[in-house]
Amino acid sequence: MGDRKGQPARARGPRPGTRDAPLSRDQILDTAFEIVETEGVERLTVRALATKLGVAVTAIYWHVGDKQAVLDGLVERIIAQLGPVQVRGRRPEERIIAIGRSLRQTLLRQPDLVAVVHRQGRTAALFQPARRVLVRELTAAGLDGADAAVAVQAVLSLVVGSVLVDRQLERQPAQRQSPEELWTAEDVPDAPDLLQHLTHPVDEEKLFDFSLGALVRALVSGSRRGQGAGPASGRRGAAAAPATPGGDLR
């Protein structure tokens, strides 16, 4: 139908804040997940969600709630996605090392998502799946009681410490000298071969693999010799102090 002047009527698009498909809680959380992954958690607001979904702000409140409710739902989704770890290998040492590598890769690959969980005070829940499989593999390797509990925390502390160091190195200002440049022949006068290696940068991933392998082999071999795994040894039955890796994981 034409307008009053006999001209064809203009096609009308959807009004702002409207959408054809029905909205759901899952769609809102999917979009929140996407915003955090691509733009960072600082850009996640109720208004940004509404704009991206083409709905009114009140629709977000109706289906999910305020920003804190969105974050709570998002955290549950992140934990479900990032929490599981890969366990590979046939020998106990191989399987424990695989757990540590899988967890480290997850933390490095998704720093913004991990940061959301950490800021919402849910870091312990994020690490719980890794704790469960570590307990299973460490007990299968012969550790038990307080030794097994301490060993779980030792592996997690190494993983998280490695991630924090990597993040710190990325953020630090340009240094006038690297640690490798500070070594001189006077420091190791009788070991020229050692000096050559000290003056070359260490690959962070290889360093992590070396450290994790050394730790796991010590834990497992100690249990086989009946010497215990570490600080808990010699006080069987004592409860290991609970610990949760922390720090700024982003």
PDB file of C-alpha atoms in Angstrom:
ATOM      1  CA  MET A   1       0.000   0.000   0.000  1.00  0.00           C
ATOM      2  CA  GLY A   2       1.254   3.500  -0.855  1.00  0.00           C
ATOM      3  CA  ASP A   3       1.263   6.515   1.431  1.00  0.00           C
ATOM      4  CA  ARG A   4      -1.124   9.506   1.132  1.00  0.00           C
ATOM      5  CA  LYS A   5       0.892  10.970  -1.770  1.00  0.00           C
ATOM      6  CA  GLY A   6       0.621   7.785  -3.805  1.00  0.00           C
ATOM      7  CA  GLN A   7       4.261   6.837  -3.240  1.00  0.00           C
ATOM      8  CA  PRO A   8       5.239   3.273  -2.267  1.00  0.00           C
ATOM      9  CA  ALA A   9       5.419   2.766   1.498  1.00  0.00           C
ATOM     10  CA  ARG A  10       8.910   2.269   2.960  1.00  0.00           C
ATOM     11  CA  ALA A  11       9.720  -1.127   4.415  1.00  0.00           C
ATOM     12  CA  ARG A  12       9.882  -0.965   8.162  1.00  0.00           C
ATOM     13  CA  GLY A  13      12.636  -2.832  10.011  1.00  0.00           C
ATOM     14  CA  PRO A  14      12.384  -4.105  13.574  1.00  0.00           C
ATOM     15  CA  ARG A  15      12.257  -1.502  16.275  1.00  0.00           C
ATOM     16  CA  PRO A  16      15.320  -1.182  18.529  1.00  0.00           C
ATOM     17  CA  GLY A  17      15.112  -3.547  21.463  1.00  0.00           C
ATOM     18  CA  THR A  18      13.010  -6.139  19.653  1.00  0.00           C
ATOM     19  CA  ARG A  19      13.834  -9.589  18.291  1.00  0.00           C
ATOM     20  CA  ASP A  20      11.883 -12.252  16.514  1.00  0.00           C
ATOM     21  CA  ALA A  21      13.191 -15.343  18.340  1.00  0.00           C
ATOM     22  CA  PRO A  22      12.276 -15.883  22.005  1.00  0.00           C
ATOM     23  CA  LEU A  23      15.005 -15.097  24.517  1.00  0.00           C
ATOM     24  CA  SER A  24      16.336 -17.648  27.013  1.00  0.00           C
ATOM     25  CA  ARG A  25      18.693 -17.698  29.971  1.00  0.00           C
ATOM     26  CA  ASP A  26      21.135 -19.892  28.033  1.00  0.00           C
ATOM     27  CA  GLN A  27      21.272 -17.402  25.173  1.00  0.00           C
ATOM     28  CA  ILE A  28      22.056 -14.578  27.567  1.00  0.00           C
ATOM     29  CA  LEU A  29      24.844 -16.541  29.250  1.00  0.00           C
ATOM     30  CA  ASP A  30      26.207 -17.639  25.860  1.00  0.00           C
ATOM     31  CA  THR A  31      26.427 -14.001  24.861  1.00  0.00           C
ATOM     32  CA  ALA A  32      28.024 -13.022  28.173  1.00  0.00           C
ATOM     33  CA  PHE A  33      30.605 -15.767  27.624  1.00  0.00           C
ATOM     34  CA  GLU A  34      31.316 -14.407  24.144  1.00  0.00           C
ATOM     35  CA  ILE A  35      31.748 -10.830  25.395  1.00  0.00           C
ATOM     36  CA  VAL A  36      34.244 -11.880  28.071  1.00  0.00           C
ATOM     37  CA  GLU A  37      36.207 -14.052  25.624  1.00  0.00           C
ATOM     38  CA  THR A  38      36.414 -11.439  22.862  1.00  0.00           C
ATOM     39  CA  GLU A  39      36.265  -8.085  24.663  1.00  0.00           C
ATOM     40  CA  GLY A  40      37.174  -8.734  28.302  1.00  0.00           C
ATOM     41  CA  VAL A  41      35.142  -8.841  31.491  1.00  0.00           C
ATOM     42  CA  GLU A  42      35.252  -5.034  31.814  1.00  0.00           C
ATOM     43  CA  ARG A  43      32.925  -4.788  28.796  1.00  0.00           C
ATOM     44  CA  LEU A  44      30.338  -7.114  30.295  1.00  0.00           C
ATOM     45  CA  THR A  45      27.334  -5.049  31.399  1.00  0.00           C
ATOM     46  CA  VAL A  46      23.597  -5.628  31.348  1.00  0.00           C
ATOM     47  CA  ARG A  47      23.254  -2.890  28.745  1.00  0.00           C
ATOM     48  CA  ALA A  48      25.963  -4.431  26.546  1.00  0.00           C
ATOM     49  CA  LEU A  49      24.164  -7.774  26.731  1.00  0.00           C
ATOM     50  CA  ALA A  50      20.857  -6.191  25.813  1.00  0.00           C
ATOM     51  CA  THR A  51      22.378  -4.346  22.870  1.00  0.00           C
ATOM     52  CA  LYS A  52      24.147  -7.426  21.515  1.00  0.00           C
ATOM     53  CA  LEU A  53      20.990  -9.522  21.825  1.00  0.00           C
ATOM     54  CA  GLY A  54      18.690  -6.822  20.446  1.00  0.00           C
ATOM     55  CA  VAL A  55      16.429  -6.767  23.497  1.00  0.00           C
ATOM     56  CA  ALA A  56      15.430  -4.315  26.171  1.00  0.00           C
ATOM     57  CA  VAL A  57      17.509  -4.181  29.362  1.00  0.00           C
ATOM     58  CA  THR A  58      14.482  -5.363  31.322  1.00  0.00           C
ATOM     59  CA  ALA A  59      14.569  -8.655  29.380  1.00  0.00           C
ATOM     60  CA  ILE A  60      17.983  -9.459  30.874  1.00  0.00           C
ATOM     61  CA  TYR A  61      16.673  -8.779  34.372  1.00  0.00           C
ATOM     62  CA  TRP A  62      13.608 -10.925  33.685  1.00  0.00           C
ATOM     63  CA  HIS A  63      15.473 -14.001  32.431  1.00  0.00           C
ATOM     64  CA  VAL A  64      18.664 -13.852  34.528  1.00  0.00           C
ATOM     65  CA  GLY A  65      18.792 -10.864  36.878  1.00  0.00           C
ATOM     66  CA  ASP A  66      21.259  -8.074  37.489  1.00  0.00           C
ATOM     67  CA  LYS A  67      24.947  -8.089  36.538  1.00  0.00           C
ATOM     68  CA  GLN A  68      25.904 -10.130  39.591  1.00  0.00           C
ATOM     69  CA  ALA A  69      23.364 -12.785  38.648  1.00  0.00           C
ATOM     70  CA  VAL A  70      24.813 -12.832  35.126  1.00  0.00           C
ATOM     71  CA  LEU A  71      28.318 -13.247  36.560  1.00  0.00           C
ATOM     72  CA  ASP A  72      27.167 -16.058  38.872  1.00  0.00           C
ATOM     73  CA  GLY A  73      25.643 -17.941  35.952  1.00  0.00           C
ATOM     74  CA  LEU A  74      28.698 -17.249  33.814  1.00  0.00           C
ATOM     75  CA  VAL A  75      31.045 -18.576  36.495  1.00  0.00           C
ATOM     76  CA  GLU A  76      29.127 -21.858  36.688  1.00  0.00           C
ATOM     77  CA  ARG A  77      29.431 -22.191  32.921  1.00  0.00           C
ATOM     78  CA  ILE A  78      33.161 -21.382  32.938  1.00  0.00           C
ATOM     79  CA  ILE A  79      33.831 -23.926  35.690  1.00  0.00           C
ATOM     80  CA  ALA A  80      31.924 -26.583  33.753  1.00  0.00           C
ATOM     81  CA  GLN A  81      33.941 -25.853  30.609  1.00  0.00           C
ATOM     82  CA  LEU A  82      37.428 -25.227  32.011  1.00  0.00           C
ATOM     83  CA  GLY A  83      37.348 -27.474  35.078  1.00  0.00           C
ATOM     84  CA  PRO A  84      37.793 -30.906  33.465  1.00  0.00           C
ATOM     85  CA  VAL A  85      41.420 -31.910  32.825  1.00  0.00           C
ATOM     86  CA  GLN A  86      42.963 -34.391  30.416  1.00  0.00           C
ATOM     87  CA  VAL A  87      44.515 -37.545  31.862  1.00  0.00           C
ATOM     88  CA  ARG A  88      46.792 -39.442  29.504  1.00  0.00           C
ATOM     89  CA  GLY A  89      49.483 -42.071  29.814  1.00  0.00           C
ATOM     90  CA  ARG A  90      49.816 -45.552  31.237  1.00  0.00           C
ATOM     91  CA  ARG A  91      52.227 -45.100  34.132  1.00  0.00           C
ATOM     92  CA  PRO A  92      51.254 -43.075  37.237  1.00  0.00           C
ATOM     93  CA  GLU A  93      54.001 -40.504  36.610  1.00  0.00           C
ATOM     94  CA  GLU A  94      52.806 -39.906  33.046  1.00  0.00           C
ATOM     95  CA  ARG A  95      49.208 -39.451  34.118  1.00  0.00           C
ATOM     96  CA  ILE A  96      49.991 -37.009  36.930  1.00  0.00           C
ATOM     97  CA  ILE A  97      52.238 -34.978  34.618  1.00  0.00           C
ATOM     98  CA  ALA A  98      49.457 -34.911  32.006  1.00  0.00           C
ATOM     99  CA  ILE A  99      47.070 -33.459  34.589  1.00  0.00           C
ATOM    100  CA  GLY A 100      49.513 -30.670  35.437  1.00  0.00           C
ATOM    101  CA  ARG A 101      50.116 -29.828  31.791  1.00  0.00           C
ATOM    102  CA  SER A 102      46.405 -29.807  30.968  1.00  0.00           C
ATOM    103  CA  LEU A 103      45.612 -27.482  33.856  1.00  0.00           C
ATOM    104  CA  ARG A 104      48.445 -25.096  32.984  1.00  0.00           C
ATOM    105  CA  GLN A 105      47.377 -24.914  29.339  1.00  0.00           C
ATOM    106  CA  THR A 106      43.812 -24.094  30.388  1.00  0.00           C
ATOM    107  CA  LEU A 107      44.922 -21.292  32.703  1.00  0.00           C
ATOM    108  CA  LEU A 108      47.207 -19.785  30.046  1.00  0.00           C
ATOM    109  CA  ARG A 109      44.725 -20.166  27.192  1.00  0.00           C
ATOM    110  CA  GLN A 110      41.715 -18.540  28.884  1.00  0.00           C
ATOM    111  CA  PRO A 111      43.057 -15.845  31.248  1.00  0.00           C
ATOM    112  CA  ASP A 112      39.963 -13.620  31.042  1.00  0.00           C
ATOM    113  CA  LEU A 113      37.602 -16.469  31.866  1.00  0.00           C
ATOM    114  CA  VAL A 114      39.816 -17.620  34.737  1.00  0.00           C
ATOM    115  CA  ALA A 115      39.943 -14.025  36.007  1.00  0.00           C
ATOM    116  CA  VAL A 116      36.130 -13.890  36.163  1.00  0.00           C
ATOM    117  CA  VAL A 117      36.066 -17.007  38.346  1.00  0.00           C
ATOM    118  CA  HIS A 118      38.867 -15.697  40.559  1.00  0.00           C
ATOM    119  CA  ARG A 119      37.257 -12.276  41.084  1.00  0.00           C
ATOM    120  CA  GLN A 120      33.977 -13.916  42.033  1.00  0.00           C
ATOM    121  CA  GLY A 121      35.701 -15.935  44.759  1.00  0.00           C
ATOM    122  CA  ARG A 122      35.199 -19.310  43.047  1.00  0.00           C
ATOM    123  CA  THR A 123      38.811 -20.283  42.340  1.00  0.00           C
ATOM    124  CA  ALA A 124      38.585 -23.323  44.622  1.00  0.00           C
ATOM    125  CA  ALA A 125      35.635 -24.670  42.632  1.00  0.00           C
ATOM    126  CA  LEU A 126      37.549 -24.217  39.364  1.00  0.00           C
ATOM    127  CA  PHE A 127      40.435 -26.339  40.666  1.00  0.00           C
ATOM    128  CA  GLN A 128      38.294 -29.025  42.298  1.00  0.00           C
ATOM    129  CA  PRO A 129      38.072 -31.317  39.233  1.00  0.00           C
ATOM    130  CA  ALA A 130      41.883 -31.263  38.988  1.00  0.00           C
ATOM    131  CA  ARG A 131      42.133 -32.042  42.711  1.00  0.00           C
ATOM    132  CA  ARG A 132      39.854 -35.043  42.330  1.00  0.00           C
ATOM    133  CA  VAL A 133      41.827 -36.628  39.502  1.00  0.00           C
ATOM    134  CA  LEU A 134      45.128 -35.852  41.233  1.00  0.00           C
ATOM    135  CA  VAL A 135      43.927 -37.633  44.376  1.00  0.00           C
ATOM    136  CA  ARG A 136      42.887 -40.618  42.284  1.00  0.00           C
ATOM    137  CA  GLU A 137      46.203 -40.833  40.421  1.00  0.00           C
ATOM    138  CA  LEU A 138      48.418 -40.131  43.432  1.00  0.00           C
ATOM    139  CA  THR A 139      46.720 -42.782  45.543  1.00  0.00           C
ATOM    140  CA  ALA A 140      46.998 -45.203  42.621  1.00  0.00           C
ATOM    141  CA  ALA A 141      50.724 -44.402  42.597  1.00  0.00           C
ATOM    142  CA  GLY A 142      51.021 -45.468  46.224  1.00  0.00           C
ATOM    143  CA  LEU A 143      50.585 -42.252  48.217  1.00  0.00           C
ATOM    144  CA  ASP A 144      47.976 -42.080  50.949  1.00  0.00           C
ATOM    145  CA  GLY A 145      46.756 -40.027  53.885  1.00  0.00           C
ATOM    146  CA  ALA A 146      48.467 -36.738  54.597  1.00  0.00           C
ATOM    147  CA  ASP A 147      51.214 -37.438  52.046  1.00  0.00           C
ATOM    148  CA  ALA A 148      48.683 -37.671  49.227  1.00  0.00           C
ATOM    149  CA  ALA A 149      46.950 -34.491  50.399  1.00  0.00           C
ATOM    150  CA  VAL A 150      50.221 -32.540  50.465  1.00  0.00           C
ATOM    151  CA  ALA A 151      51.225 -33.960  47.081  1.00  0.00           C
ATOM    152  CA  VAL A 152      47.996 -32.642  45.528  1.00  0.00           C
ATOM    153  CA  GLN A 153      48.800 -29.145  46.762  1.00  0.00           C
ATOM    154  CA  ALA A 154      52.439 -29.435  45.666  1.00  0.00           C
ATOM    155  CA  VAL A 155      51.434 -30.184  42.066  1.00  0.00           C
ATOM    156  CA  LEU A 156      48.800 -27.426  42.015  1.00  0.00           C
ATOM    157  CA  SER A 157      51.189 -24.891  43.537  1.00  0.00           C
ATOM    158  CA  LEU A 158      53.784 -25.648  40.869  1.00  0.00           C
ATOM    159  CA  VAL A 159      51.207 -25.264  38.086  1.00  0.00           C
ATOM    160  CA  VAL A 160      49.771 -21.991  39.381  1.00  0.00           C
ATOM    161  CA  GLY A 161      53.213 -20.606  40.228  1.00  0.00           C
ATOM    162  CA  SER A 162      54.343 -21.254  36.664  1.00  0.00           C
ATOM    163  CA  VAL A 163      51.283 -19.443  35.284  1.00  0.00           C
ATOM    164  CA  LEU A 164      51.793 -16.453  37.583  1.00  0.00           C
ATOM    165  CA  VAL A 165      55.461 -16.161  36.572  1.00  0.00           C
ATOM    166  CA  ASP A 166      54.493 -16.264  32.890  1.00  0.00           C
ATOM    167  CA  ARG A 167      51.925 -13.522  33.414  1.00  0.00           C
ATOM    168  CA  GLN A 168      54.403 -11.397  35.353  1.00  0.00           C
ATOM    169  CA  LEU A 169      57.016 -11.708  32.625  1.00  0.00           C
ATOM    170  CA  GLU A 170      54.461 -10.589  30.042  1.00  0.00           C
ATOM    171  CA  ARG A 171      53.495  -7.498  32.049  1.00  0.00           C
ATOM    172  CA  GLN A 172      56.852  -6.334  33.363  1.00  0.00           C
ATOM    173  CA  PRO A 173      58.463  -3.212  31.863  1.00  0.00           C
ATOM    174  CA  ALA A 174      61.411  -3.631  29.535  1.00  0.00           C
ATOM    175  CA  GLN A 175      64.474  -4.664  31.541  1.00  0.00           C
ATOM    176  CA  ARG A 176      67.910  -3.130  30.998  1.00  0.00           C
ATOM    177  CA  GLN A 177      69.513  -6.535  31.372  1.00  0.00           C
ATOM    178  CA  SER A 178      68.208 -10.056  31.326  1.00  0.00           C
ATOM    179  CA  PRO A 179      69.315 -12.608  33.952  1.00  0.00           C
ATOM    180  CA  GLU A 180      71.267 -14.386  31.208  1.00  0.00           C
ATOM    181  CA  GLU A 181      73.273 -11.247  30.399  1.00  0.00           C
ATOM    182  CA  LEU A 182      74.483 -10.893  33.992  1.00  0.00           C
ATOM    183  CA  TRP A 183      76.475 -14.131  34.032  1.00  0.00           C
ATOM    184  CA  THR A 184      80.257 -13.819  33.544  1.00  0.00           C
ATOM    185  CA  ALA A 185      83.156 -16.242  33.426  1.00  0.00           C
ATOM    186  CA  GLU A 186      84.100 -15.139  36.951  1.00  0.00           C
ATOM    187  CA  ASP A 187      80.840 -16.556  38.306  1.00  0.00           C
ATOM    188  CA  VAL A 188      81.637 -20.094  37.143  1.00  0.00           C
ATOM    189  CA  PRO A 189      85.387 -20.070  36.371  1.00  0.00           C
ATOM    190  CA  ASP A 190      85.747 -23.847  36.271  1.00  0.00           C
ATOM    191  CA  ALA A 191      82.639 -24.648  34.236  1.00  0.00           C
ATOM    192  CA  PRO A 192      82.657 -23.039  30.774  1.00  0.00           C
ATOM    193  CA  ASP A 193      80.009 -25.458  29.521  1.00  0.00           C
ATOM    194  CA  LEU A 194      77.706 -24.463  32.364  1.00  0.00           C
ATOM    195  CA  LEU A 195      78.313 -20.779  31.610  1.00  0.00           C
ATOM    196  CA  GLN A 196      77.265 -21.323  28.024  1.00  0.00           C
ATOM    197  CA  HIS A 197      73.907 -22.709  29.171  1.00  0.00           C
ATOM    198  CA  LEU A 198      73.411 -20.059  31.854  1.00  0.00           C
ATOM    199  CA  THR A 199      73.725 -17.306  29.258  1.00  0.00           C
ATOM    200  CA  HIS A 200      70.925 -18.722  27.093  1.00  0.00           C
ATOM    201  CA  PRO A 201      67.251 -17.992  27.915  1.00  0.00           C
ATOM    202  CA  VAL A 202      65.249 -20.884  29.287  1.00  0.00           C
ATOM    203  CA  ASP A 203      62.046 -21.816  27.488  1.00  0.00           C
ATOM    204  CA  GLU A 204      59.237 -21.398  30.033  1.00  0.00           C
ATOM    205  CA  GLU A 205      57.308 -24.444  28.866  1.00  0.00           C
ATOM    206  CA  LYS A 206      60.389 -26.662  28.959  1.00  0.00           C
ATOM    207  CA  LEU A 207      61.194 -25.304  32.407  1.00  0.00           C
ATOM    208  CA  PHE A 208      57.701 -26.205  33.589  1.00  0.00           C
ATOM    209  CA  ASP A 209      57.941 -29.715  32.133  1.00  0.00           C
ATOM    210  CA  PHE A 210      61.326 -30.225  33.802  1.00  0.00           C
ATOM    211  CA  SER A 211      60.080 -28.965  37.180  1.00  0.00           C
ATOM    212  CA  LEU A 212      56.839 -30.934  37.094  1.00  0.00           C
ATOM    213  CA  GLY A 213      58.609 -34.111  36.017  1.00  0.00           C
ATOM    214  CA  ALA A 214      61.171 -33.776  38.816  1.00  0.00           C
ATOM    215  CA  LEU A 215      58.447 -33.158  41.408  1.00  0.00           C
ATOM    216  CA  VAL A 216      56.238 -36.036  40.296  1.00  0.00           C
ATOM    217  CA  ARG A 217      59.110 -38.512  40.087  1.00  0.00           C
ATOM    218  CA  ALA A 218      60.216 -37.541  43.596  1.00  0.00           C
ATOM    219  CA  LEU A 219      56.673 -37.945  44.946  1.00  0.00           C
ATOM    220  CA  VAL A 220      56.104 -41.314  43.346  1.00  0.00           C
ATOM    221  CA  SER A 221      59.557 -42.770  44.023  1.00  0.00           C
ATOM    222  CA  GLY A 222      59.349 -41.575  47.637  1.00  0.00           C
ATOM    223  CA  SER A 223      56.078 -43.428  48.121  1.00  0.00           C
ATOM    224  CA  ARG A 224      57.568 -46.612  46.633  1.00  0.00           C
ATOM    225  CA  ARG A 225      60.495 -46.458  49.064  1.00  0.00           C
ATOM    226  CA  GLY A 226      58.110 -45.866  51.937  1.00  0.00           C
ATOM    227  CA  GLN A 227      59.686 -42.491  52.726  1.00  0.00           C
ATOM    228  CA  GLY A 228      56.577 -40.395  52.276  1.00  0.00           C
ATOM    229  CA  ALA A 229      55.912 -37.535  49.887  1.00  0.00           C
ATOM    230  CA  GLY A 230      57.050 -34.448  51.718  1.00  0.00           C
ATOM    231  CA  PRO A 231      56.200 -32.190  54.683  1.00  0.00           C
ATOM    232  CA  ALA A 232      53.432 -34.520  55.855  1.00  0.00           C
ATOM    233  CA  SER A 233      55.832 -37.450  56.202  1.00  0.00           C
ATOM    234  CA  GLY A 234      56.595 -38.459  59.757  1.00  0.00           C
ATOM    235  CA  ARG A 235      53.231 -37.289  61.060  1.00  0.00           C
ATOM    236  CA  ARG A 236      50.863 -39.834  59.615  1.00  0.00           C
ATOM    237  CA  GLY A 237      47.242 -39.133  60.326  1.00  0.00           C
ATOM    238  CA  ALA A 238      47.745 -35.389  60.654  1.00  0.00           C
ATOM    239  CA  ALA A 239      45.396 -33.406  58.450  1.00  0.00           C
ATOM    240  CA  ALA A 240      47.097 -31.513  55.676  1.00  0.00           C
ATOM    241  CA  ALA A 241      46.336 -27.812  55.757  1.00  0.00           C
ATOM    242  CA  PRO A 242      43.923 -26.941  52.963  1.00  0.00           C
ATOM    243  CA  ALA A 243      45.306 -24.616  50.327  1.00  0.00           C
ATOM    244  CA  THR A 244      43.851 -22.978  47.283  1.00  0.00           C
ATOM    245  CA  PRO A 245      46.108 -21.575  44.565  1.00  0.00           C
ATOM    246  CA  GLY A 246      45.494 -17.865  44.370  1.00  0.00           C
ATOM    247  CA  GLY A 247      47.089 -14.716  43.055  1.00  0.00           C
ATOM    248  CA  ASP A 248      46.099 -12.792  39.984  1.00  0.00           C
ATOM    249  CA  LEU A 249      45.660 -15.621  37.501  1.00  0.00           C
ATOM    250  CA  ARG A 250      44.705 -13.318  34.694  1.00  0.00           C
TER     251      ARG A 250
END
